[in-house]
Every structure is written in C-alpha cells, then in structure tokens.
Coordinates of C-alpha atoms and ligand atoms in Angstrom, one line a residue:
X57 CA 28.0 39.2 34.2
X58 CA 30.2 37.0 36.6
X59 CA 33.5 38.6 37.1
X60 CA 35.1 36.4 35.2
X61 CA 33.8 37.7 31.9
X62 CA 37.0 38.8 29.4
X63 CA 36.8 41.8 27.8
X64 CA 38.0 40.2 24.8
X65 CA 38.4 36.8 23.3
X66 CA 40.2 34.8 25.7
X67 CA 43.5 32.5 25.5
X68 CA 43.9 29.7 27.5
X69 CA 46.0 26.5 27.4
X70 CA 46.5 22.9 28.6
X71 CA 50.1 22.1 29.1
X72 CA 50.3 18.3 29.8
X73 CA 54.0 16.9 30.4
X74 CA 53.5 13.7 27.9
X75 CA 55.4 11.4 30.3
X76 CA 51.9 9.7 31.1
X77 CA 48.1 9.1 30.1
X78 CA 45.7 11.3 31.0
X79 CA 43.4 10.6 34.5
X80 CA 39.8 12.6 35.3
X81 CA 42.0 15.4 37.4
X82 CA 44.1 16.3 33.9
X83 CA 40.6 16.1 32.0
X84 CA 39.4 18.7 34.8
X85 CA 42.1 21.2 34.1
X86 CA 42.0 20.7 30.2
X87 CA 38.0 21.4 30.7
X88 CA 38.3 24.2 32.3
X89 CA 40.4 25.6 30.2
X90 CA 39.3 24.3 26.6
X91 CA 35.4 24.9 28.0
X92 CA 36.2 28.8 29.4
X93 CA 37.9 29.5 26.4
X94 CA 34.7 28.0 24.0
X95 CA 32.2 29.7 26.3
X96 CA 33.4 33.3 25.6
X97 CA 34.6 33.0 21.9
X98 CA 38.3 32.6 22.8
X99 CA 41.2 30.2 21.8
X100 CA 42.5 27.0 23.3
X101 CA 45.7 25.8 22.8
X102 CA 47.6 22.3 24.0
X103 CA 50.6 23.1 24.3
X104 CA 53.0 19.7 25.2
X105 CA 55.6 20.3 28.1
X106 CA 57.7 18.3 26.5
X107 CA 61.2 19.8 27.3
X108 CA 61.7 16.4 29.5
X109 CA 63.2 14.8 26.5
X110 CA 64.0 11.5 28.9
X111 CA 60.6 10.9 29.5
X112 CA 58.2 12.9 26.9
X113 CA 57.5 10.5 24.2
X114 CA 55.6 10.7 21.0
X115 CA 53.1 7.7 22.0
X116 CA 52.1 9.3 25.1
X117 CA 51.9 13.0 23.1
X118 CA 49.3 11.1 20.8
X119 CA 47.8 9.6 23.7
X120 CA 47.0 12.6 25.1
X121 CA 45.2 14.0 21.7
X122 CA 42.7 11.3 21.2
X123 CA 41.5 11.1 24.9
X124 CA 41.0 14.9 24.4
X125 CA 39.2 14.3 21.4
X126 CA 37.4 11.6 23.1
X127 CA 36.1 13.9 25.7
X128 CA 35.3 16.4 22.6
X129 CA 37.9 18.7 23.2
X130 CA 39.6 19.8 19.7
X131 CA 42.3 22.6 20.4
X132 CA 43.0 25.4 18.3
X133 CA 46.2 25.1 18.3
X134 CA 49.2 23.1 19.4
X135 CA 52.3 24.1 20.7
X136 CA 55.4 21.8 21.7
X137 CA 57.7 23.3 23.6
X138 CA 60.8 21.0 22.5
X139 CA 60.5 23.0 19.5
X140 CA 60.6 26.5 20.8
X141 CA 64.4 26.0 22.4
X142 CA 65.1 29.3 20.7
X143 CA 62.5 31.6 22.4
X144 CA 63.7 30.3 25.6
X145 CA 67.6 31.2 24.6
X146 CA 66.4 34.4 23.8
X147 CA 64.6 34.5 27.4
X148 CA 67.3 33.2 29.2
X149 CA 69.8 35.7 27.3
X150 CA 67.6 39.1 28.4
X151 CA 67.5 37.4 32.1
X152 CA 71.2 37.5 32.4
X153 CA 71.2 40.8 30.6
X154 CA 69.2 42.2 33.5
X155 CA 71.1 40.7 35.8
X156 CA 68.3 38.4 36.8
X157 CA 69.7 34.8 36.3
X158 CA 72.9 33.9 37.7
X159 CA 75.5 30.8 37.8
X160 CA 75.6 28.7 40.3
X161 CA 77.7 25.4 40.6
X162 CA 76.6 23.4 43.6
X163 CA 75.9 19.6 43.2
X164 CA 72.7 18.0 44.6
X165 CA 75.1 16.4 47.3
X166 CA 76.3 20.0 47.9
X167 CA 72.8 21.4 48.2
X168 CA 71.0 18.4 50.6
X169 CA 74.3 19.2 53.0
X170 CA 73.8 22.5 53.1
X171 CA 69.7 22.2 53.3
X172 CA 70.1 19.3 56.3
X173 CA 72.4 22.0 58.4
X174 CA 70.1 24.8 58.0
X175 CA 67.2 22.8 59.1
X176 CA 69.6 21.5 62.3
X177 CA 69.7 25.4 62.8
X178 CA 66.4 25.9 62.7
X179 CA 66.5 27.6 59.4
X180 CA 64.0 26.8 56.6
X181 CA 65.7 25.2 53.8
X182 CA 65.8 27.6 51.3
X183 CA 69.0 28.4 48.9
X184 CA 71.6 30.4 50.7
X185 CA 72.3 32.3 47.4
X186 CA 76.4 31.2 47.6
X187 CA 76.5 31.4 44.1
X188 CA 75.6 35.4 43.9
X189 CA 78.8 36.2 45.8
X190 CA 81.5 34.1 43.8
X191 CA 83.8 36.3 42.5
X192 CA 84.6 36.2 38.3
X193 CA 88.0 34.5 39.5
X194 CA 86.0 32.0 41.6
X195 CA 83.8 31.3 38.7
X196 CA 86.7 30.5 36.3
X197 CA 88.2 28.2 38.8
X198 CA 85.4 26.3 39.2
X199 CA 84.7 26.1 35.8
X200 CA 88.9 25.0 34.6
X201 CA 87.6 22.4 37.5
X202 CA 85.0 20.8 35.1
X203 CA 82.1 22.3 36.9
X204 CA 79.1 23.8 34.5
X205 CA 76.6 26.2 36.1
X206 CA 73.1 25.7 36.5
X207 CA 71.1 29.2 35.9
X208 CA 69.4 30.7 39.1
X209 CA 66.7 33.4 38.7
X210 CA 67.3 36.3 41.5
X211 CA 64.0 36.6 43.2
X212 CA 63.0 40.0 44.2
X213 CA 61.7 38.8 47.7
X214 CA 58.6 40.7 47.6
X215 CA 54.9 39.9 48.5
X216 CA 53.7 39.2 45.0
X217 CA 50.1 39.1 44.4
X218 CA 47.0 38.7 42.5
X219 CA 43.6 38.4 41.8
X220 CA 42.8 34.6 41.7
X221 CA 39.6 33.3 39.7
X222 CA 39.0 30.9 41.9
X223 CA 40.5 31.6 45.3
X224 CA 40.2 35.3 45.1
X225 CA 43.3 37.6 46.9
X226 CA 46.0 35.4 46.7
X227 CA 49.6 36.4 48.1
X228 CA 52.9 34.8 47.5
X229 CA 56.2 36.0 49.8
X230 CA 58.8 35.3 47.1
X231 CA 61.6 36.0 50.0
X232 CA 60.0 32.7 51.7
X233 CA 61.4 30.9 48.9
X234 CA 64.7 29.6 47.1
X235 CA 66.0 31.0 43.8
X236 CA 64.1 28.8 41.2
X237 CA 66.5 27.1 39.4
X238 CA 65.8 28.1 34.9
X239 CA 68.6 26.3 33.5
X240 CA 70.1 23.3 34.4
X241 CA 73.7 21.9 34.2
X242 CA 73.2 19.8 30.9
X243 CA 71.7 23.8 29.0
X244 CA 67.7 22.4 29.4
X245 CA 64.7 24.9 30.5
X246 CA 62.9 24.0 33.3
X247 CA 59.0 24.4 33.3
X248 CA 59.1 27.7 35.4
X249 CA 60.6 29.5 32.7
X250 CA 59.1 28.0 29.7
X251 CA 55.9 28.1 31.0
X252 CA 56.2 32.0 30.8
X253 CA 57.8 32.5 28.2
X254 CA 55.0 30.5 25.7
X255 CA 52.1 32.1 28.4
X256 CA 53.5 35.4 27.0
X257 CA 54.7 34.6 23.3
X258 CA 51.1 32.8 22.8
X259 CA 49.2 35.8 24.4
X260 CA 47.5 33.3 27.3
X261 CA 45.1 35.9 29.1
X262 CA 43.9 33.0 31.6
X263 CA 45.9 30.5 33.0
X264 CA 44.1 27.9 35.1
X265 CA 45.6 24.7 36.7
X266 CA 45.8 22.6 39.5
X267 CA 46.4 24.4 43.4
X268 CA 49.3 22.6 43.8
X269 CA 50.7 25.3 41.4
X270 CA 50.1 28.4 43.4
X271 CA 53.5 29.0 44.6
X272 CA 54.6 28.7 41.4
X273 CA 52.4 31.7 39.9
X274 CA 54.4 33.9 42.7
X275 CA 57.7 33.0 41.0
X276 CA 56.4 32.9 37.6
X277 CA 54.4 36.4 38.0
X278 CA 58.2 38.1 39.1
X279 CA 59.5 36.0 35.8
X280 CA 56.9 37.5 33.9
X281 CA 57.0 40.9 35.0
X282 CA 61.0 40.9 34.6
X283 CA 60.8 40.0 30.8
X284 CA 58.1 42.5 30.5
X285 CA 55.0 40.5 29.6
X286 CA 51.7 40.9 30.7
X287 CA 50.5 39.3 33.7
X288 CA 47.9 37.0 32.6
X289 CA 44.8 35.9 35.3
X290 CA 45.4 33.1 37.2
X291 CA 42.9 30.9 38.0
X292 CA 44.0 27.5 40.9
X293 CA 41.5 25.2 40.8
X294 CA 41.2 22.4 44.1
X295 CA 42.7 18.5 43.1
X296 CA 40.6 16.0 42.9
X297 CA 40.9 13.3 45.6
X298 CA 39.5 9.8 46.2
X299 CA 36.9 8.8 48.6
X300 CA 40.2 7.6 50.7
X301 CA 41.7 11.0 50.1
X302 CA 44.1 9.7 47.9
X303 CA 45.4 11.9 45.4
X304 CA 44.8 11.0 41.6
X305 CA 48.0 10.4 40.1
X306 CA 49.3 9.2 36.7
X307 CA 50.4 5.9 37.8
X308 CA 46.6 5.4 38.9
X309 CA 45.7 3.9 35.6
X310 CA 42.3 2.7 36.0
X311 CA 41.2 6.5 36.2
X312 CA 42.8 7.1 32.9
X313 CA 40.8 8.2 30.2
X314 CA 41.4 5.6 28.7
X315 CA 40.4 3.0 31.3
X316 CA 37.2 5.0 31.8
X317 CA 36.7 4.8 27.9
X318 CA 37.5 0.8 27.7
X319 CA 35.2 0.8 30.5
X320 CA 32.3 2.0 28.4
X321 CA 31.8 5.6 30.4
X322 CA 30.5 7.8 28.6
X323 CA 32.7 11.1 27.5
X324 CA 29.7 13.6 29.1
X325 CA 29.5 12.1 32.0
X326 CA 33.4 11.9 32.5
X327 CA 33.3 15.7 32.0
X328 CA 30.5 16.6 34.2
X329 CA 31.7 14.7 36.6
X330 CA 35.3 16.3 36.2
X331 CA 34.2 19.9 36.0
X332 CA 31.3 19.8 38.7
X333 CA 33.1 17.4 41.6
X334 CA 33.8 19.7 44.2
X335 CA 32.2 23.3 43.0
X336 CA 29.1 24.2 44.7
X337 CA 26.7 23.0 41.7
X338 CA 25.1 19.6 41.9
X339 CA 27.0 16.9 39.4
X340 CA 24.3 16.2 36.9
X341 CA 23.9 14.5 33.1
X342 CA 24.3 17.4 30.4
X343 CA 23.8 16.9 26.8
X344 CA 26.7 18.7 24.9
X345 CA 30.1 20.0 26.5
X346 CA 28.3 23.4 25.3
X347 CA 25.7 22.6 28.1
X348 CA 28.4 22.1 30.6
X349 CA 30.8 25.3 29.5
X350 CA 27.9 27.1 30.8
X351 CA 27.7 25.8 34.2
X352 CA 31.6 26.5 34.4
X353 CA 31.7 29.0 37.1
X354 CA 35.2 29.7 38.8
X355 CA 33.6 31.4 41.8
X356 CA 31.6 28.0 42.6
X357 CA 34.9 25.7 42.9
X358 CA 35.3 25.0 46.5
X359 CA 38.7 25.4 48.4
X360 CA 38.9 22.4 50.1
X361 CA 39.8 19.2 47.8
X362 CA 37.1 17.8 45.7
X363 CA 35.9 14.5 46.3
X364 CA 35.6 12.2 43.4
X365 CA 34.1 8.8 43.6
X366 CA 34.4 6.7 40.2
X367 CA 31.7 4.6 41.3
X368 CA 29.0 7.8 40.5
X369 CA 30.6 7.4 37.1
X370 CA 28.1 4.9 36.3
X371 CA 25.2 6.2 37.4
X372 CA 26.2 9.2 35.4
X373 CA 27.1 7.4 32.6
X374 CA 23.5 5.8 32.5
X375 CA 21.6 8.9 33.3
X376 CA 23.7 10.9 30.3
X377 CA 22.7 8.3 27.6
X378 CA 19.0 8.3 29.5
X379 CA 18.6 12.1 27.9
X380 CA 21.3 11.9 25.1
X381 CA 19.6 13.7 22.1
X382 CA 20.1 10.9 18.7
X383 CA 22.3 13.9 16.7
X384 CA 24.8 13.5 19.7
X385 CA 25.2 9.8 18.9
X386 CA 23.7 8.8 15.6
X387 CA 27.5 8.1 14.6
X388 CA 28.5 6.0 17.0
X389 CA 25.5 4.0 16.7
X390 CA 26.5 3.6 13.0
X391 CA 30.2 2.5 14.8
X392 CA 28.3 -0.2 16.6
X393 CA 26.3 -1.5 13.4
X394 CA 22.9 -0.3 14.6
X395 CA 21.0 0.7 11.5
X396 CA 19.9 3.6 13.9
X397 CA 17.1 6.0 13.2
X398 CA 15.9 8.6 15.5
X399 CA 12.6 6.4 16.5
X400 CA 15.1 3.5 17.8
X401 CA 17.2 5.8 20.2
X402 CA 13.9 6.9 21.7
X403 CA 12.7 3.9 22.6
X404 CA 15.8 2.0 24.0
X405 CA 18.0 5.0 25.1
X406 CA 16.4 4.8 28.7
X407 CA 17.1 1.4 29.2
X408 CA 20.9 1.7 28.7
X409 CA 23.7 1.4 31.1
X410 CA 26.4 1.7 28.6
X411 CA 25.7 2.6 24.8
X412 CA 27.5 -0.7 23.6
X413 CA 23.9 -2.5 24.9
X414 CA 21.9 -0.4 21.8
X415 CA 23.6 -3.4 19.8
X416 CA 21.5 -5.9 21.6
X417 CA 18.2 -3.9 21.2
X418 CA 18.6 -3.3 18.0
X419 CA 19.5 -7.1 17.7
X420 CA 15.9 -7.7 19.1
X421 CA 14.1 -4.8 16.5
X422 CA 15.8 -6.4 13.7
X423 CA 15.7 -9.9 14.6
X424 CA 16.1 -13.1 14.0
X425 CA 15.0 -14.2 17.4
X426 CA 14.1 -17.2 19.3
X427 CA 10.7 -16.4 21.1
X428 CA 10.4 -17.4 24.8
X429 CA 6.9 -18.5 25.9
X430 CA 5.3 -20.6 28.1
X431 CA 3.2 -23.7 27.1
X432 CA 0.1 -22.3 29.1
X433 CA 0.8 -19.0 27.3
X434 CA 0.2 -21.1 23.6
X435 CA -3.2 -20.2 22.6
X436 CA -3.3 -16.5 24.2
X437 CA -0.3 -16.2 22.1
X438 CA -2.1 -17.4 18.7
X439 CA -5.1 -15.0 19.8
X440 CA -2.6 -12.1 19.8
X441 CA -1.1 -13.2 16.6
X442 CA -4.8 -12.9 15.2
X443 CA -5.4 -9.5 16.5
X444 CA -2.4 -7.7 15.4
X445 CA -3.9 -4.7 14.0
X446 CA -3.2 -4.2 9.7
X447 CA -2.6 -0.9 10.0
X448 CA 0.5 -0.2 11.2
X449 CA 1.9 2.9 12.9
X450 CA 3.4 4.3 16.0
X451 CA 0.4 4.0 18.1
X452 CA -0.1 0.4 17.2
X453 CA 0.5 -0.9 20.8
X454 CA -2.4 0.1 22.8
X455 CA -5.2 -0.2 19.4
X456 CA -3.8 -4.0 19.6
X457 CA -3.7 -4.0 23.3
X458 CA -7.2 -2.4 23.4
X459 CA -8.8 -5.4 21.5
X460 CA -6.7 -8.1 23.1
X461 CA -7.7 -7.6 26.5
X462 CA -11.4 -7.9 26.2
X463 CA -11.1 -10.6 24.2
X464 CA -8.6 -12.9 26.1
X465 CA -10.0 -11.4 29.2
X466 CA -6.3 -11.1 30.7
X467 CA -5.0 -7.6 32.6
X468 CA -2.1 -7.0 34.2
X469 CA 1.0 -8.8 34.0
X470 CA -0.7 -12.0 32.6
X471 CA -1.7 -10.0 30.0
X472 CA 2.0 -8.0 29.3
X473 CA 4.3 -10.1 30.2
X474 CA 4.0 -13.6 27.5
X475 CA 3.7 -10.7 24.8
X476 CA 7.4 -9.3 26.1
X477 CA 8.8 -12.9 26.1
X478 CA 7.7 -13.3 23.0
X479 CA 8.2 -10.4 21.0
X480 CA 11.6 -9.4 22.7
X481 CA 12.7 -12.4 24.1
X482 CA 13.5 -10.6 27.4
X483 CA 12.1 -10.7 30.8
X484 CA 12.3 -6.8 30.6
X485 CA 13.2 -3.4 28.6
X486 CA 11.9 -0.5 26.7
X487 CA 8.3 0.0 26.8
X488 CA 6.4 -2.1 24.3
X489 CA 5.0 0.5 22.9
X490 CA 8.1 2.2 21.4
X491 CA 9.5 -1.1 20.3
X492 CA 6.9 -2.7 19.0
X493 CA 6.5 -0.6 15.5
X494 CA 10.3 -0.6 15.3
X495 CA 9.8 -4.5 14.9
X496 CA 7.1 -4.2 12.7
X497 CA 3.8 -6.3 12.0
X498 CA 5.9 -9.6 9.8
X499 CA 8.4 -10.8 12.6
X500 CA 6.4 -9.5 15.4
X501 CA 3.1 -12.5 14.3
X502 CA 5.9 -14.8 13.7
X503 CA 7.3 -14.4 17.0
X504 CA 3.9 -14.8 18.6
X505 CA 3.5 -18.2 16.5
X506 CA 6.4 -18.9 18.2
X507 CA 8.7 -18.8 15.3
X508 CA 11.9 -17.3 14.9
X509 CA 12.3 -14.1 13.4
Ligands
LIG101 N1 53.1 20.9 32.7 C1 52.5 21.5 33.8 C2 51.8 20.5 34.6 O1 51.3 19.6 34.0 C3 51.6 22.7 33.4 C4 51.2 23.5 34.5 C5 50.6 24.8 34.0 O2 49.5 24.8 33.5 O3 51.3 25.8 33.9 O4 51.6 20.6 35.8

C-alpha cells in the first residue's frame, strides 16, 4: 500500500476564490483532491473562498460548478465561506482569548516606510511587531483618533513541520516571517484563518494545493494547533507552467475550462493531462476519471514545475475518443442528434479528432448523400451495385468484396477507392467494413447507381 493510504475515509476539499474561471492548473488541484478522495471511499467537498465580497460573484461561483461537472467532478458537498462569518467570530474570539491575536493600527503607508528602512538596514522585511508593545492608553488614543485595528496572529517563531505527501519532510521557520495579518480594519477574515477554521469544522484529513502555498501551511499548522484542531496531511503539489515557463494564471483565458471545452477537448483528456503533466508517469488517454484516480500517486509528482503544453491537448483529445468505450458517451451522442448505437461508435470513433465530427459520420450512415465517382469508374460501379450480397450482416464487406474482385478483375486502390467515393462520399475514414452494414444494402446500391441517398 503506498504511504498515502488513509486509515479511514478521507476528507478533502477544493477551495476556489470565485473571482475568476477555472484554468487546467485549478482543474489539477480540484483532481487531486476530488480523485484522492473517490479512490479511497472518502468525501470531497468545494468549498467557495468567497469572503472577498468585492470580487466573489455568483456568476463566477456557478462557473466554477459546471466546469467541475464538466470534467466529471460532482462534490459531496459544498461549503461557502461568506456564510460561515460566525464560526470564524467564534475563532477569532478564542484567538484573543489566548492571547494569540492582537491589535495593531498601522496603515499600508505606515507599514511600506517601515519595510523600505529595514531593507536599507539590511534587515528582511518582516513586521516589527510595534503593535504588541502599545500600551492600553496607547490603544485608546489611537482609537478616540479614528484608527480601527487590524487583528495580528502572534507567531510562535518555531521550526514547524510536517510530513508532506508530495515533497516529503518539509520545514517552515515561522520566526522568518511576519505576524499574518486574521482580521482586517473593515472586521473581514482573511483566507489564513478561514481556511483553518472550515479545514477543522469540516474534518479535512488531506489538504492538497498548489506549492506556492507551503509557507502558508507553516502559519496555518501554528493556527491550527492554537485552536486545538487536528493537524490534517498536507500534500503541495508543483504549478503548472507553459512551454515559455509562464505561469498559468486566471487572466489566461484561453486555458480556461471553458475555452478548452468551446474548443471541443475532450474532459478526459483535460484531466489526464492535468493530473499526469509533470509526475513521473507517462501522460496517456484513460477511459473513466476512475481509471485516472488510480494512477494518482503523490509520491510520483515531480518537484520542479510541471510543463504543460496545450498543443498535446489535441493529440490527447483524439487518442481519448480513439478508445472511449460507447456507455461513456452514448448521451452526448444523443446531444449531437446521432441516432447512436454501439455498432456506430465502433466504427467511426477512431477516426475522430473531436466528438462533434460523429455528426458528420453519422450524416454519411444515414444519408441522404450525393455520391462522388468518376466517369471511368461508371460501369465498375453498376457491377458492384449488382453484386451487393442479399444477405446482410456485419461481415458483409469482404463476402461482397470477395466476389467483386474476381469479377471486375480490380485490386488495390482501383478496386477500394471509387467504392469509398461512392458509398461515403469521402476521400477517406472508417474502414468500409464497419460502415458499410451501418448504411445498409437500400442506400448503399443507390449510391453506387450513383443516386442520392
Ligand atoms: N482559495 C485558496 C486558493 O485558491 C485555497 C488554498 C487552499 O487550498 O487552502 O489558493
């Protein structure tokens, strides 16, 4: 068993901001997380990070739902966190209680002027912890002043660590860094806090998210362990990064879901793609997100950043309908007006680039079409229309081929290709022999007479 492997039924969460759509590196945290928890019988929650009440919105909140449904991802629950404003009071109120969170009053002007001389000293810029030694007269004067605190959480300074699931011993020197602000001026939570207290309300066992997050697990591990929750495992997964070594970001809209979706990717291969990119297993089609839960392996994510290039979307895209199984799409078939049966997946799925072109195959199975053929092709065409066998079946295409080509003494291409034209229209595309008993033995003389059908 990999070392990941709960010992009970895990609980693990994706906690978008909705202040944007979702791009391929979201989908890779949200997989990782909704495809852990379905993998080892556990919950998944999305929980909204919506305390930004300036730039949350409901449209982007909805957004984010049906691009996780389109990647298949249905949560167990959901969670906003603009509507648990009295867990975090309650929070905040123990915080002061244990003399964790303190006032302090500094503007941002106040703070950069103090930052910019430390640095001229040579000092990092960290906060200089002023606030902790105003007296209670101090305090009141500032406050008869017009000034409102903002609520600083007293670090402990200590080496805090933990046992990462991806990047193994991981250590965070919590005197290194500046007492996180909790509460701001106007009374509204910052993420650090609320992120804990849900974690801990919600029993998360595993949280896993983006690197760029580990110094906040040191800060958020001594917030944790001051309210008296358990510690849940942290796993810090690499960011994806173009082939430029850009950074994905929300403003990069073409790599939005959505884009991807409008693009005609398909929802797999988005997913493999996202999970696999930069792990040490090879990106390849898979035919359920039950398929790819099982190739999740935190061990196997790389630490350096993982390299995404949306043009092997395609190819992906292609090569996931090439083994798609016809229960995995017979609905959205339906969607696309394809009279779809399990035969007519079989015999065009190979030849598709994006699902949308099963609506042209099936246009050629069901007809009408105009028959392309050449004039010297006429009478070879005639002698095929004569020899289409009465009996019809699935193996009709080589008992008709095997009595046309004795008899019109063609082979090869000469033989193949004017019964393609005609029957299909096409220069090329599924094998004849799948697609001929899917047209069936009416249209398929016609055609050859060279009539549409
Ligand atoms: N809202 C945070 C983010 O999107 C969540 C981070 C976390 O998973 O704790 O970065």
């Amino acid at each position: 068993m990999p070392e990941t492997a709960p010992d009970t039924p895990p609980v693990l969460r994706f906690a978008p901001s909705p202040t944007g759509l979702l791009h391929v590196g979201n989908a890779r945290t949200a997989l990782y997380n909704a495809l852990f928890a379905r993998q080892w019988g556990g919950t998944f929650i999305l929980r909204y990070d919506d305390t930004d009440t300036a730039r949350s919105t409901e449209a982007f909140a909805d957004a984010i739902a049906q691009d996780m449904g389109w990647l298949g991802l249905v949560p167990d629950r959901v969670e906003h966190q603009s509507r648990r404003l009295a867990r975090y009071d309650a929070a905040v109120a123990r915080l002061k209680e244990l003399g964790r969170l303190y006032p302090a009053y500094e503007t941002e002007d106040e703070l950069e002027a103090r930052r910019q001389s430390r640095r001229r000293r040579g000092l990092p810029p960290l906060y200089d912890r002023a606030a902790l030694k105003l007296s209670a007269a101090e305090r009141a004067a500032l406050e008869v002043d017009g000034r409102r605190p903002h609520w600083r959480f007293r670090l402990d300074g200590r080496q805090v660590a933990w046992d990462d699931l991806v990047r193994g011993r991981q250590g965070v020197d919590t005197a290194t860094l500046s007492d996180p602000v909790l509460v701001r001026e106007d009374g509204s939570y910052l993420y650090t806090l609320t992120s804990v207290v849900d974690d801990i309300d919600m029993g998360v066992t595993h949280v896993v998210r983006g690197e760029d997050h580990v110094t906040n697990t040191g800060v958020q591990i001594e917030i944790i362990e001051a309210l008296g929750g358990p510690v849940p495992r942290f796993g810090h997964h690499n960011l994806l990064v173009l082939p430029s070594g850009e950074g994905l970001s929300k403003r990069l809209g073409h790599l939005s879901l959505r884009a991807l979706r409008a693009e005609g990717e398909e929802a797999l291969a988005v997913a493999s793609l996202a999970v696999l990119t930069g792990t040490s297993r090879a990106v390849e089609p898979v035919a359920s997100l039950d398929a790819l839960a099982a190739r999740i392996d935190f061990g196997a994510i790389s630490r350096a950043p993982a390299r995404f290039d949306p043009a092997e979307l395609s190819a992906l895209t292609a090569a996931t309908l090439h083994h798609l199984p016809y229960e995995a799409v017979a609905a959205r078939l339906e969607g696309l007006g394809v009279g779809g049966f399990e035969a007519f997946w079989l015999a065009v799925r190979g030849n598709l680039a994006h699902l949308s072109e099963a609506a042209d195959w099936w246009r050629v199975v069901e007809g009408p079409l105009t028959p392309v053929s050449a004039p010297e092709d006429a009478d070879f065409l005639a002698q095929a229309a004569a020899l289409l066998p009465e009996a019809w079946g699935e193996d009709v295409y080589p008992r008709w081929i095997a009595a046309l080509k004795p008899a019109s003494g063609r082979a090869g291409r000469g033989l193949f290709h004017p019964l393609r034209l005609a029957l299909t229209g096409r220069e090329s595309g599924p094998e004849m022999k799948a697609l001929l008993p899917l047209i069936g033995r009416d249209k398929a003389a016609a055609r050859l007479r060279g009539e549409s059908a």
